[in-house]
Amino acid sequence: MRILLTGATGIVGTEVTARLRTIAPRGTDLVRVARRHAPNPLVRWDIGAAPVPTELSGPWDVIVHTAASTRWTLSRAEAADANIRPLRAVLSLAGPDTHVVHVSTAYVGGIRTPEDLRGPEFEGYRNGYEWSKAVCEEIVTTEHPGPVTVIRPPLIMGSRADGRISRFSGPYTLFPALVSGLAAVVVGDPDGYAEISPLDEVADAIVAAALGPVPAAPHTETLAAGAASLRLSALVRISCDTLNAFRAAHGAGPIAVPPTVSTDSWNRFFLPLARQWLSPVQQQAVNLLAMFQSYTSMAEPFAPTRPVRDPGEVMASSVHHWARSRPRQALADPRPWTLVGA
C-alpha cells in the first residue's frame, strides 16, 4: 500500500504520522510531504505554488490531505491560494482508484447566525478559512472520480489522556488572555455550545478512514459531542479551575472567572468604548477573542458520526498541558484592563 500524507509536520499530520507508523500493514510505503523545509525523509513541496516533486509520482492507494491554513484572518484571495489551489494540486496526483481522505472542518456545517458573519465576501461563512474548506469539500466530492472520505473535526484540543499537542494555536489564545487579564470579559452566550475534539481522536478517525474499507460513495465523518457538548460557561469555568489548580500547586494566586457579555451588548456598547479607550495590546486581544467567540457559543451543536465523550475532560487536560509547557505565562500576575491615560 502506498500512502501520501500532506501537511505531515502540522498538528494533525504529526499525530497521523505516528499512528500510521504504528498500525499500518507491514510493507506500507508512507510518503510525507511538508510545505516548508524539513529534514529527510520528508518531501518538501510548496503545494500549488511549486512543481510536483518527482518523488510524488503515482500511483497512490490513499492520499491523506491534512495540509491547510487554518487562520481565521485570511482574505478570500489568500484562502484560495492557501487551501483551494493546493487541493487541486494534490488531486492531480490521485488516480481513479485512489482513496482521498480530505480533512475539512465541522464548521462547514452547522448553524451560523448573522452576528457570526463578516459580510458577503465569504458567502455565508464566518471567514475565509471556512469558506475555502467548503469549496474544497465540493471540489473533492464532485471532481475526484475515485473514493472520498471527508473528516470534519471541530476546534482541536490536545490528546485526551495528557493534553499533548505539537503547537498551541486557535483556541489556545484564550488561556494566556485569561491569565494576563486581557480577557476581561467573555463574549457570547453562556449556554451556547462549544464543540471540541481531542487531537488523538481526530487522528484515529483519519487513520481509520485511510486503512479501512473504501467507501462506495463520498462519505463524511463529523467529530463532535453533540448534545453532550460543553457550554461556553463550562468551557471557561473548566479553563479557570484548571489554571487555578496549577497556580495553587506553584504558589501563585488564583485568577478570576471573567463575566460573560452577550454578543449583541458587546458589539453595540462595549466594543465602541474598547476601540476608543483601550491600549493597542488590549485592542489586539479584543480582536483575537472576537474571532473566537462565534465558535464557542453556537445555537445548536453538531450532529456527530463519531461522538466525542466527556469533552470537559479533554479541555482540562489540554489546559493543564499548556500550563506545564508555558509556566511563565500560566503563573503570571493578571493585569486588569486600564483606560489609556488613566
mmCIF file of C-alpha atoms in Angstrom:
data_model
loop_
_atom_site.group_PDB
_atom_site.id
_atom_site.type_symbol
_atom_site.label_atom_id
_atom_site.label_comp_id
_atom_site.label_asym_id
_atom_site.label_seq_id
_atom_site.Cartn_x
_atom_site.Cartn_y
_atom_site.Cartn_z
ATOM 1 C CA MET A 1 0.000 0.000 0.000
ATOM 2 C CA ARG A 2 1.250 3.479 -0.905
ATOM 3 C CA ILE A 3 0.010 6.382 1.224
ATOM 4 C CA LEU A 4 0.742 10.051 0.567
ATOM 5 C CA LEU A 5 0.331 12.349 3.578
ATOM 6 C CA THR A 6 0.328 16.124 3.132
ATOM 7 C CA GLY A 7 0.825 18.568 5.980
ATOM 8 C CA ALA A 8 2.972 15.972 7.708
ATOM 9 C CA THR A 9 4.594 18.433 10.126
ATOM 10 C CA GLY A 10 1.337 20.106 11.189
ATOM 11 C CA ILE A 11 -0.614 19.422 14.357
ATOM 12 C CA VAL A 12 -2.824 16.783 12.747
ATOM 13 C CA GLY A 13 -0.221 15.451 10.311
ATOM 14 C CA THR A 14 2.296 14.774 13.073
ATOM 15 C CA GLU A 15 -0.248 12.713 15.013
ATOM 16 C CA VAL A 16 -1.408 10.833 11.910
ATOM 17 C CA THR A 17 2.205 10.003 11.046
ATOM 18 C CA ALA A 18 2.795 8.437 14.457
ATOM 19 C CA ARG A 19 -0.308 6.273 14.160
ATOM 20 C CA LEU A 20 0.351 5.116 10.613
ATOM 21 C CA ARG A 21 3.888 4.123 11.536
ATOM 22 C CA THR A 22 2.490 2.037 14.379
ATOM 23 C CA ILE A 23 -0.517 0.297 12.865
ATOM 24 C CA ALA A 24 -0.211 0.432 9.062
ATOM 25 C CA PRO A 25 0.273 -3.003 7.467
ATOM 26 C CA ARG A 26 3.828 -4.193 7.029
ATOM 27 C CA GLY A 27 5.246 -3.050 3.729
ATOM 28 C CA THR A 28 3.195 0.167 3.635
ATOM 29 C CA ASP A 29 5.048 2.940 1.811
ATOM 30 C CA LEU A 30 4.250 6.162 3.679
ATOM 31 C CA VAL A 31 5.459 9.285 1.886
ATOM 32 C CA ARG A 32 5.155 12.501 3.883
ATOM 33 C CA VAL A 33 5.009 15.995 2.425
ATOM 34 C CA ALA A 34 5.760 19.293 4.167
ATOM 35 C CA ARG A 35 5.417 22.771 2.691
ATOM 36 C CA ARG A 36 8.449 24.233 4.429
ATOM 37 C CA HIS A 37 12.000 22.950 4.596
ATOM 38 C CA ALA A 38 12.161 19.749 6.564
ATOM 39 C CA PRO A 39 14.784 17.023 7.035
ATOM 40 C CA ASN A 40 14.578 13.695 5.265
ATOM 41 C CA PRO A 41 12.606 11.555 4.831
ATOM 42 C CA LEU A 42 10.015 14.281 4.252
ATOM 43 C CA VAL A 43 9.452 15.592 0.742
ATOM 44 C CA ARG A 44 9.369 19.381 0.543
ATOM 45 C CA TRP A 45 6.615 20.708 -1.696
ATOM 46 C CA ASP A 46 5.073 24.160 -1.682
ATOM 47 C CA ILE A 47 1.760 22.670 -2.736
ATOM 48 C CA GLY A 48 0.033 24.544 -5.509
ATOM 49 C CA ALA A 49 2.886 27.017 -5.955
ATOM 50 C CA ALA A 50 5.772 24.739 -6.987
ATOM 51 C CA PRO A 51 6.030 21.867 -9.489
ATOM 52 C CA VAL A 52 5.278 18.382 -8.216
ATOM 53 C CA PRO A 53 8.492 16.697 -6.976
ATOM 54 C CA THR A 54 9.444 13.543 -8.833
ATOM 55 C CA GLU A 55 9.245 11.556 -5.571
ATOM 56 C CA LEU A 56 5.475 12.040 -5.607
ATOM 57 C CA SER A 57 4.713 10.279 -8.852
ATOM 58 C CA GLY A 58 1.892 7.765 -8.512
ATOM 59 C CA PRO A 59 0.075 5.572 -8.337
ATOM 60 C CA TRP A 60 -1.243 6.149 -4.793
ATOM 61 C CA ASP A 61 -3.631 3.869 -2.964
ATOM 62 C CA VAL A 62 -4.504 6.580 -0.412
ATOM 63 C CA ILE A 63 -3.889 10.324 -0.248
ATOM 64 C CA VAL A 64 -4.442 11.866 3.177
ATOM 65 C CA HIS A 65 -4.703 15.631 2.743
ATOM 66 C CA THR A 66 -4.239 17.418 6.066
ATOM 67 C CA ALA A 67 -2.286 20.431 4.747
ATOM 68 C CA ALA A 68 -4.213 23.687 5.219
ATOM 69 C CA SER A 69 -4.005 27.202 6.513
ATOM 70 C CA THR A 70 -6.458 27.474 9.406
ATOM 71 C CA ARG A 71 -6.063 31.210 10.014
ATOM 72 C CA TRP A 72 -9.391 32.961 10.554
ATOM 73 C CA THR A 73 -7.990 36.229 9.162
ATOM 74 C CA LEU A 74 -7.491 35.025 5.575
ATOM 75 C CA SER A 75 -8.936 37.164 2.808
ATOM 76 C CA ARG A 76 -10.836 35.384 0.047
ATOM 77 C CA ALA A 77 -7.817 35.506 -2.273
ATOM 78 C CA GLU A 78 -5.454 34.327 0.470
ATOM 79 C CA ALA A 79 -7.784 31.482 1.390
ATOM 80 C CA ALA A 80 -7.995 30.364 -2.231
ATOM 81 C CA ASP A 81 -4.196 30.353 -2.536
ATOM 82 C CA ALA A 82 -3.702 28.651 0.826
ATOM 83 C CA ASN A 83 -6.346 25.925 0.619
ATOM 84 C CA ILE A 84 -8.160 25.628 -2.715
ATOM 85 C CA ARG A 85 -5.178 25.765 -5.062
ATOM 86 C CA PRO A 86 -3.205 23.188 -3.014
ATOM 87 C CA LEU A 87 -6.152 20.786 -3.028
ATOM 88 C CA ARG A 88 -6.339 20.883 -6.809
ATOM 89 C CA ALA A 89 -2.594 20.210 -6.998
ATOM 90 C CA VAL A 90 -2.951 17.233 -4.671
ATOM 91 C CA LEU A 91 -5.898 15.849 -6.647
ATOM 92 C CA SER A 92 -3.728 15.908 -9.771
ATOM 93 C CA LEU A 93 -1.731 13.078 -8.157
ATOM 94 C CA ALA A 94 -4.805 10.928 -7.498
ATOM 95 C CA GLY A 95 -5.732 8.139 -9.857
ATOM 96 C CA PRO A 96 -9.292 6.904 -10.429
ATOM 97 C CA ASP A 97 -8.876 4.295 -7.680
ATOM 98 C CA THR A 98 -7.088 6.498 -5.154
ATOM 99 C CA HIS A 99 -8.962 6.909 -1.886
ATOM 100 C CA VAL A 100 -8.709 10.604 -0.967
ATOM 101 C CA VAL A 101 -9.098 11.307 2.756
ATOM 102 C CA HIS A 102 -9.661 15.043 2.994
ATOM 103 C CA VAL A 103 -9.500 16.841 6.346
ATOM 104 C CA SER A 104 -12.022 19.682 6.467
ATOM 105 C CA THR A 105 -13.742 21.377 9.413
ATOM 106 C CA ALA A 106 -17.042 20.775 11.169
ATOM 107 C CA TYR A 107 -17.819 24.486 10.764
ATOM 108 C CA VAL A 108 -18.582 23.935 7.086
ATOM 109 C CA GLY A 109 -21.856 22.610 8.510
ATOM 110 C CA GLY A 110 -23.899 23.758 11.458
ATOM 111 C CA ILE A 111 -25.882 26.933 12.013
ATOM 112 C CA ARG A 112 -24.400 30.404 11.624
ATOM 113 C CA THR A 113 -26.128 33.491 12.960
ATOM 114 C CA PRO A 114 -25.971 36.956 11.365
ATOM 115 C CA GLU A 115 -23.624 38.035 14.179
ATOM 116 C CA ASP A 116 -21.152 35.339 13.099
ATOM 117 C CA LEU A 117 -20.753 36.616 9.551
ATOM 118 C CA ARG A 118 -18.254 39.097 8.161
ATOM 119 C CA GLY A 119 -20.007 40.339 5.032
ATOM 120 C CA PRO A 120 -20.783 38.839 1.601
ATOM 121 C CA GLU A 121 -17.145 38.061 0.753
ATOM 122 C CA PHE A 122 -17.392 34.582 2.279
ATOM 123 C CA GLU A 123 -20.860 33.591 1.044
ATOM 124 C CA GLY A 124 -22.481 32.865 4.398
ATOM 125 C CA TYR A 125 -19.410 31.521 6.187
ATOM 126 C CA ARG A 126 -17.673 33.145 9.137
ATOM 127 C CA ASN A 127 -14.319 33.715 7.453
ATOM 128 C CA GLY A 128 -12.019 32.789 4.596
ATOM 129 C CA TYR A 129 -10.905 29.570 6.222
ATOM 130 C CA GLU A 130 -14.445 28.198 6.500
ATOM 131 C CA TRP A 131 -15.365 29.389 3.017
ATOM 132 C CA SER A 132 -12.299 27.799 1.422
ATOM 133 C CA LYS A 133 -12.862 24.486 3.210
ATOM 134 C CA ALA A 134 -16.467 24.412 1.976
ATOM 135 C CA VAL A 135 -15.237 24.973 -1.581
ATOM 136 C CA CYS A 136 -12.632 22.244 -1.093
ATOM 137 C CA GLU A 137 -15.284 19.771 0.038
ATOM 138 C CA GLU A 138 -17.317 20.475 -3.076
ATOM 139 C CA ILE A 139 -14.276 20.045 -5.300
ATOM 140 C CA VAL A 140 -13.067 16.791 -3.793
ATOM 141 C CA THR A 141 -16.516 15.168 -3.662
ATOM 142 C CA THR A 142 -17.576 16.164 -7.182
ATOM 143 C CA GLU A 143 -14.362 16.220 -9.214
ATOM 144 C CA HIS A 144 -12.392 13.252 -7.915
ATOM 145 C CA PRO A 145 -13.650 10.135 -9.724
ATOM 146 C CA GLY A 146 -12.468 7.768 -7.005
ATOM 147 C CA PRO A 147 -13.472 7.159 -3.375
ATOM 148 C CA VAL A 148 -13.544 10.103 -0.970
ATOM 149 C CA THR A 149 -13.798 10.416 2.800
ATOM 150 C CA VAL A 150 -14.171 13.863 4.366
ATOM 151 C CA ILE A 151 -13.159 14.249 8.016
ATOM 152 C CA ARG A 152 -14.760 17.189 9.838
ATOM 153 C CA PRO A 153 -13.270 17.996 13.258
ATOM 154 C CA PRO A 154 -14.396 20.966 15.382
ATOM 155 C CA LEU A 155 -11.884 23.003 17.423
ATOM 156 C CA ILE A 156 -8.947 20.668 18.056
ATOM 157 C CA MET A 157 -7.522 20.429 21.558
ATOM 158 C CA GLY A 158 -4.771 18.205 22.940
ATOM 159 C CA SER A 159 -4.875 14.446 23.348
ATOM 160 C CA ARG A 160 -7.397 13.181 25.855
ATOM 161 C CA ALA A 161 -5.039 11.472 28.291
ATOM 162 C CA ASP A 162 -2.351 14.119 28.711
ATOM 163 C CA GLY A 163 -3.328 17.144 26.603
ATOM 164 C CA ARG A 164 -0.318 16.668 24.340
ATOM 165 C CA ILE A 165 -0.271 18.726 21.138
ATOM 166 C CA SER A 166 2.644 19.871 18.987
ATOM 167 C CA ARG A 167 1.624 23.514 18.669
ATOM 168 C CA PHE A 168 -0.588 25.978 20.514
ATOM 169 C CA SER A 169 -2.923 27.902 18.220
ATOM 170 C CA GLY A 170 -6.602 28.719 17.702
ATOM 171 C CA PRO A 171 -8.483 28.132 20.993
ATOM 172 C CA TYR A 172 -5.212 28.201 22.934
ATOM 173 C CA THR A 173 -5.182 32.003 22.598
ATOM 174 C CA LEU A 174 -7.839 32.016 25.329
ATOM 175 C CA PHE A 175 -5.539 30.724 28.088
ATOM 176 C CA PRO A 176 -2.870 33.460 28.142
ATOM 177 C CA ALA A 177 -5.671 36.018 27.802
ATOM 178 C CA LEU A 178 -7.364 34.621 30.918
ATOM 179 C CA VAL A 179 -4.148 34.614 32.938
ATOM 180 C CA SER A 180 -2.905 38.035 31.823
ATOM 181 C CA GLY A 181 -6.221 39.759 32.431
ATOM 182 C CA LEU A 182 -6.631 40.680 28.769
ATOM 183 C CA ALA A 183 -9.777 38.542 28.680
ATOM 184 C CA ALA A 184 -11.617 40.907 30.994
ATOM 185 C CA VAL A 185 -14.918 39.565 29.672
ATOM 186 C CA VAL A 186 -16.000 36.563 27.634
ATOM 187 C CA VAL A 187 -18.246 37.483 24.736
ATOM 188 C CA GLY A 188 -21.006 35.066 23.799
ATOM 189 C CA ASP A 189 -23.959 33.086 25.077
ATOM 190 C CA PRO A 190 -23.024 31.277 28.323
ATOM 191 C CA ASP A 191 -25.409 28.473 27.323
ATOM 192 C CA GLY A 192 -24.075 28.318 23.752
ATOM 193 C CA TYR A 193 -22.357 25.164 22.557
ATOM 194 C CA ALA A 194 -18.561 24.977 22.274
ATOM 195 C CA GLU A 195 -17.578 21.882 20.291
ATOM 196 C CA ILE A 196 -14.067 20.489 20.794
ATOM 197 C CA SER A 197 -12.349 17.227 19.952
ATOM 198 C CA PRO A 198 -9.079 15.747 21.231
ATOM 199 C CA LEU A 199 -6.244 15.520 18.742
ATOM 200 C CA ASP A 200 -5.758 11.785 19.185
ATOM 201 C CA GLU A 201 -9.369 11.047 18.275
ATOM 202 C CA VAL A 202 -9.140 13.240 15.173
ATOM 203 C CA ALA A 203 -6.072 11.268 14.123
ATOM 204 C CA ASP A 204 -7.865 7.993 14.891
ATOM 205 C CA ALA A 205 -10.700 8.970 12.550
ATOM 206 C CA ILE A 206 -8.289 9.867 9.752
ATOM 207 C CA VAL A 207 -6.250 6.690 10.092
ATOM 208 C CA ALA A 208 -9.367 4.523 10.314
ATOM 209 C CA ALA A 209 -10.515 6.020 7.018
ATOM 210 C CA ALA A 210 -7.116 5.609 5.366
ATOM 211 C CA LEU A 211 -6.684 1.959 6.365
ATOM 212 C CA GLY A 212 -10.315 0.891 6.445
ATOM 213 C CA PRO A 213 -12.840 -0.150 3.802
ATOM 214 C CA VAL A 214 -13.092 2.117 0.785
ATOM 215 C CA PRO A 215 -16.473 3.913 0.665
ATOM 216 C CA ALA A 216 -18.673 3.313 -2.356
ATOM 217 C CA ALA A 217 -19.763 6.979 -2.336
ATOM 218 C CA PRO A 218 -18.325 10.144 -0.783
ATOM 219 C CA HIS A 219 -18.515 9.720 2.975
ATOM 220 C CA THR A 220 -18.325 12.373 5.711
ATOM 221 C CA GLU A 221 -17.264 11.814 9.323
ATOM 222 C CA THR A 222 -18.079 14.553 11.857
ATOM 223 C CA LEU A 223 -16.366 14.516 15.235
ATOM 224 C CA ALA A 224 -18.387 16.276 17.930
ATOM 225 C CA ALA A 225 -20.017 15.778 21.311
ATOM 226 C CA GLY A 226 -23.439 16.803 20.039
ATOM 227 C CA ALA A 227 -25.925 17.305 22.863
ATOM 228 C CA ALA A 228 -23.137 16.478 25.362
ATOM 229 C CA SER A 229 -21.032 19.366 24.070
ATOM 230 C CA LEU A 230 -19.559 21.855 26.514
ATOM 231 C CA ARG A 231 -21.445 25.097 27.014
ATOM 232 C CA LEU A 232 -19.415 28.310 26.887
ATOM 233 C CA SER A 233 -19.797 28.888 30.631
ATOM 234 C CA ALA A 234 -18.498 25.377 31.372
ATOM 235 C CA LEU A 235 -15.552 25.784 28.990
ATOM 236 C CA VAL A 236 -14.469 28.998 30.727
ATOM 237 C CA ARG A 237 -15.030 27.575 34.210
ATOM 238 C CA ILE A 238 -13.028 24.407 33.475
ATOM 239 C CA SER A 239 -10.232 26.504 31.978
ATOM 240 C CA CYS A 240 -10.055 28.792 35.010
ATOM 241 C CA ASP A 241 -10.374 25.940 37.532
ATOM 242 C CA THR A 242 -7.559 24.010 35.840
ATOM 243 C CA LEU A 243 -5.327 27.081 35.631
ATOM 244 C CA ASN A 244 -6.002 27.881 39.285
ATOM 245 C CA ALA A 245 -5.153 24.323 40.365
ATOM 246 C CA PHE A 246 -1.846 24.638 38.524
ATOM 247 C CA ARG A 247 -1.214 28.083 40.011
ATOM 248 C CA ALA A 248 -2.014 26.904 43.538
ATOM 249 C CA ALA A 249 0.409 23.995 43.191
ATOM 250 C CA HIS A 250 3.124 26.526 42.307
ATOM 251 C CA GLY A 251 2.302 29.129 44.936
ATOM 252 C CA ALA A 252 0.512 31.631 42.694
ATOM 253 C CA GLY A 253 -2.796 33.269 43.484
ATOM 254 C CA PRO A 254 -5.999 32.429 41.602
ATOM 255 C CA ILE A 255 -7.357 34.189 38.561
ATOM 256 C CA ALA A 256 -10.963 35.316 38.465
ATOM 257 C CA VAL A 257 -13.572 33.799 36.171
ATOM 258 C CA PRO A 258 -14.407 36.675 33.792
ATOM 259 C CA PRO A 259 -18.036 37.717 33.351
ATOM 260 C CA THR A 260 -19.893 36.871 30.161
ATOM 261 C CA VAL A 261 -21.320 39.609 27.948
ATOM 262 C CA SER A 262 -23.789 38.865 25.150
ATOM 263 C CA THR A 263 -22.531 39.350 21.617
ATOM 264 C CA ASP A 264 -25.191 41.977 20.938
ATOM 265 C CA SER A 265 -24.326 44.013 24.040
ATOM 266 C CA TRP A 266 -20.632 43.761 23.300
ATOM 267 C CA ASN A 267 -20.924 44.897 19.697
ATOM 268 C CA ARG A 268 -23.417 47.686 20.420
ATOM 269 C CA PHE A 269 -21.984 49.181 23.591
ATOM 270 C CA PHE A 270 -18.712 47.786 24.922
ATOM 271 C CA LEU A 271 -16.774 47.372 21.663
ATOM 272 C CA PRO A 272 -17.050 51.061 20.596
ATOM 273 C CA LEU A 273 -15.705 52.053 24.007
ATOM 274 C CA ALA A 274 -12.942 49.477 23.780
ATOM 275 C CA ARG A 275 -11.860 50.769 20.380
ATOM 276 C CA GLN A 276 -11.647 54.293 21.762
ATOM 277 C CA TRP A 277 -10.038 53.792 25.170
ATOM 278 C CA LEU A 278 -8.074 50.550 25.365
ATOM 279 C CA SER A 279 -4.352 50.283 24.715
ATOM 280 C CA PRO A 280 -3.078 48.745 21.430
ATOM 281 C CA VAL A 281 -2.211 45.481 23.215
ATOM 282 C CA GLN A 282 -5.663 45.267 24.771
ATOM 283 C CA GLN A 283 -7.311 46.009 21.419
ATOM 284 C CA GLN A 284 -5.296 43.223 19.807
ATOM 285 C CA ALA A 285 -6.583 40.834 22.453
ATOM 286 C CA VAL A 286 -10.140 42.037 21.781
ATOM 287 C CA ASN A 287 -9.707 41.325 18.056
ATOM 288 C CA LEU A 288 -8.339 37.824 18.661
ATOM 289 C CA LEU A 289 -11.085 36.869 21.093
ATOM 290 C CA ALA A 290 -13.778 38.345 18.842
ATOM 291 C CA MET A 291 -12.865 35.835 16.110
ATOM 292 C CA PHE A 292 -13.109 33.061 18.671
ATOM 293 C CA GLN A 293 -16.493 33.993 20.151
ATOM 294 C CA SER A 294 -18.783 32.575 17.469
ATOM 295 C CA TYR A 295 -17.091 29.181 17.767
ATOM 296 C CA THR A 296 -17.833 28.866 21.461
ATOM 297 C CA SER A 297 -21.468 29.940 21.676
ATOM 298 C CA MET A 298 -23.240 28.101 18.867
ATOM 299 C CA ALA A 299 -27.025 27.945 18.965
ATOM 300 C CA GLU A 300 -27.020 24.199 18.234
ATOM 301 C CA PRO A 301 -24.335 21.514 18.459
ATOM 302 C CA PHE A 302 -23.172 19.428 15.515
ATOM 303 C CA ALA A 303 -24.647 16.024 14.724
ATOM 304 C CA PRO A 304 -21.690 13.661 15.171
ATOM 305 C CA THR A 305 -20.941 10.454 13.338
ATOM 306 C CA ARG A 306 -18.011 9.890 15.724
ATOM 307 C CA PRO A 307 -19.149 11.146 19.147
ATOM 308 C CA VAL A 308 -16.655 12.819 21.466
ATOM 309 C CA ARG A 309 -17.279 11.704 25.054
ATOM 310 C CA ASP A 310 -16.660 13.895 28.083
ATOM 311 C CA PRO A 311 -15.272 17.000 26.349
ATOM 312 C CA GLY A 312 -14.724 18.586 29.772
ATOM 313 C CA GLU A 313 -12.003 16.009 30.453
ATOM 314 C CA VAL A 314 -10.366 16.947 27.141
ATOM 315 C CA MET A 315 -10.492 20.645 27.997
ATOM 316 C CA ALA A 316 -8.949 20.150 31.425
ATOM 317 C CA SER A 317 -6.064 18.007 30.154
ATOM 318 C CA SER A 318 -5.400 20.489 27.333
ATOM 319 C CA VAL A 319 -5.291 23.471 29.702
ATOM 320 C CA HIS A 320 -3.017 21.608 32.102
ATOM 321 C CA HIS A 321 -0.615 20.651 29.303
ATOM 322 C CA TRP A 322 -0.492 24.275 28.146
ATOM 323 C CA ALA A 323 0.259 25.437 31.692
ATOM 324 C CA ARG A 324 3.052 22.865 32.104
ATOM 325 C CA SER A 325 4.518 23.919 28.771
ATOM 326 C CA ARG A 326 4.176 27.676 29.381
ATOM 327 C CA PRO A 327 4.740 28.050 33.159
ATOM 328 C CA ARG A 328 5.841 31.683 32.993
ATOM 329 C CA GLN A 329 2.607 32.628 31.255
ATOM 330 C CA ALA A 330 0.452 30.350 33.388
ATOM 331 C CA LEU A 331 1.863 31.757 36.635
ATOM 332 C CA ALA A 332 1.908 35.425 35.615
ATOM 333 C CA ASP A 333 0.162 38.104 37.669
ATOM 334 C CA PRO A 334 -3.036 39.275 35.947
ATOM 335 C CA ARG A 335 -3.126 42.919 34.922
ATOM 336 C CA PRO A 336 -6.701 44.213 34.693
ATOM 337 C CA TRP A 337 -7.753 46.437 31.823
ATOM 338 C CA THR A 338 -6.996 50.108 32.268
ATOM 339 C CA LEU A 339 -8.026 53.005 30.096
ATOM 340 C CA VAL A 340 -5.258 54.712 28.131
ATOM 341 C CA GLY A 341 -4.052 57.705 30.146
ATOM 342 C CA ALA A 342 -5.880 56.591 33.296
#
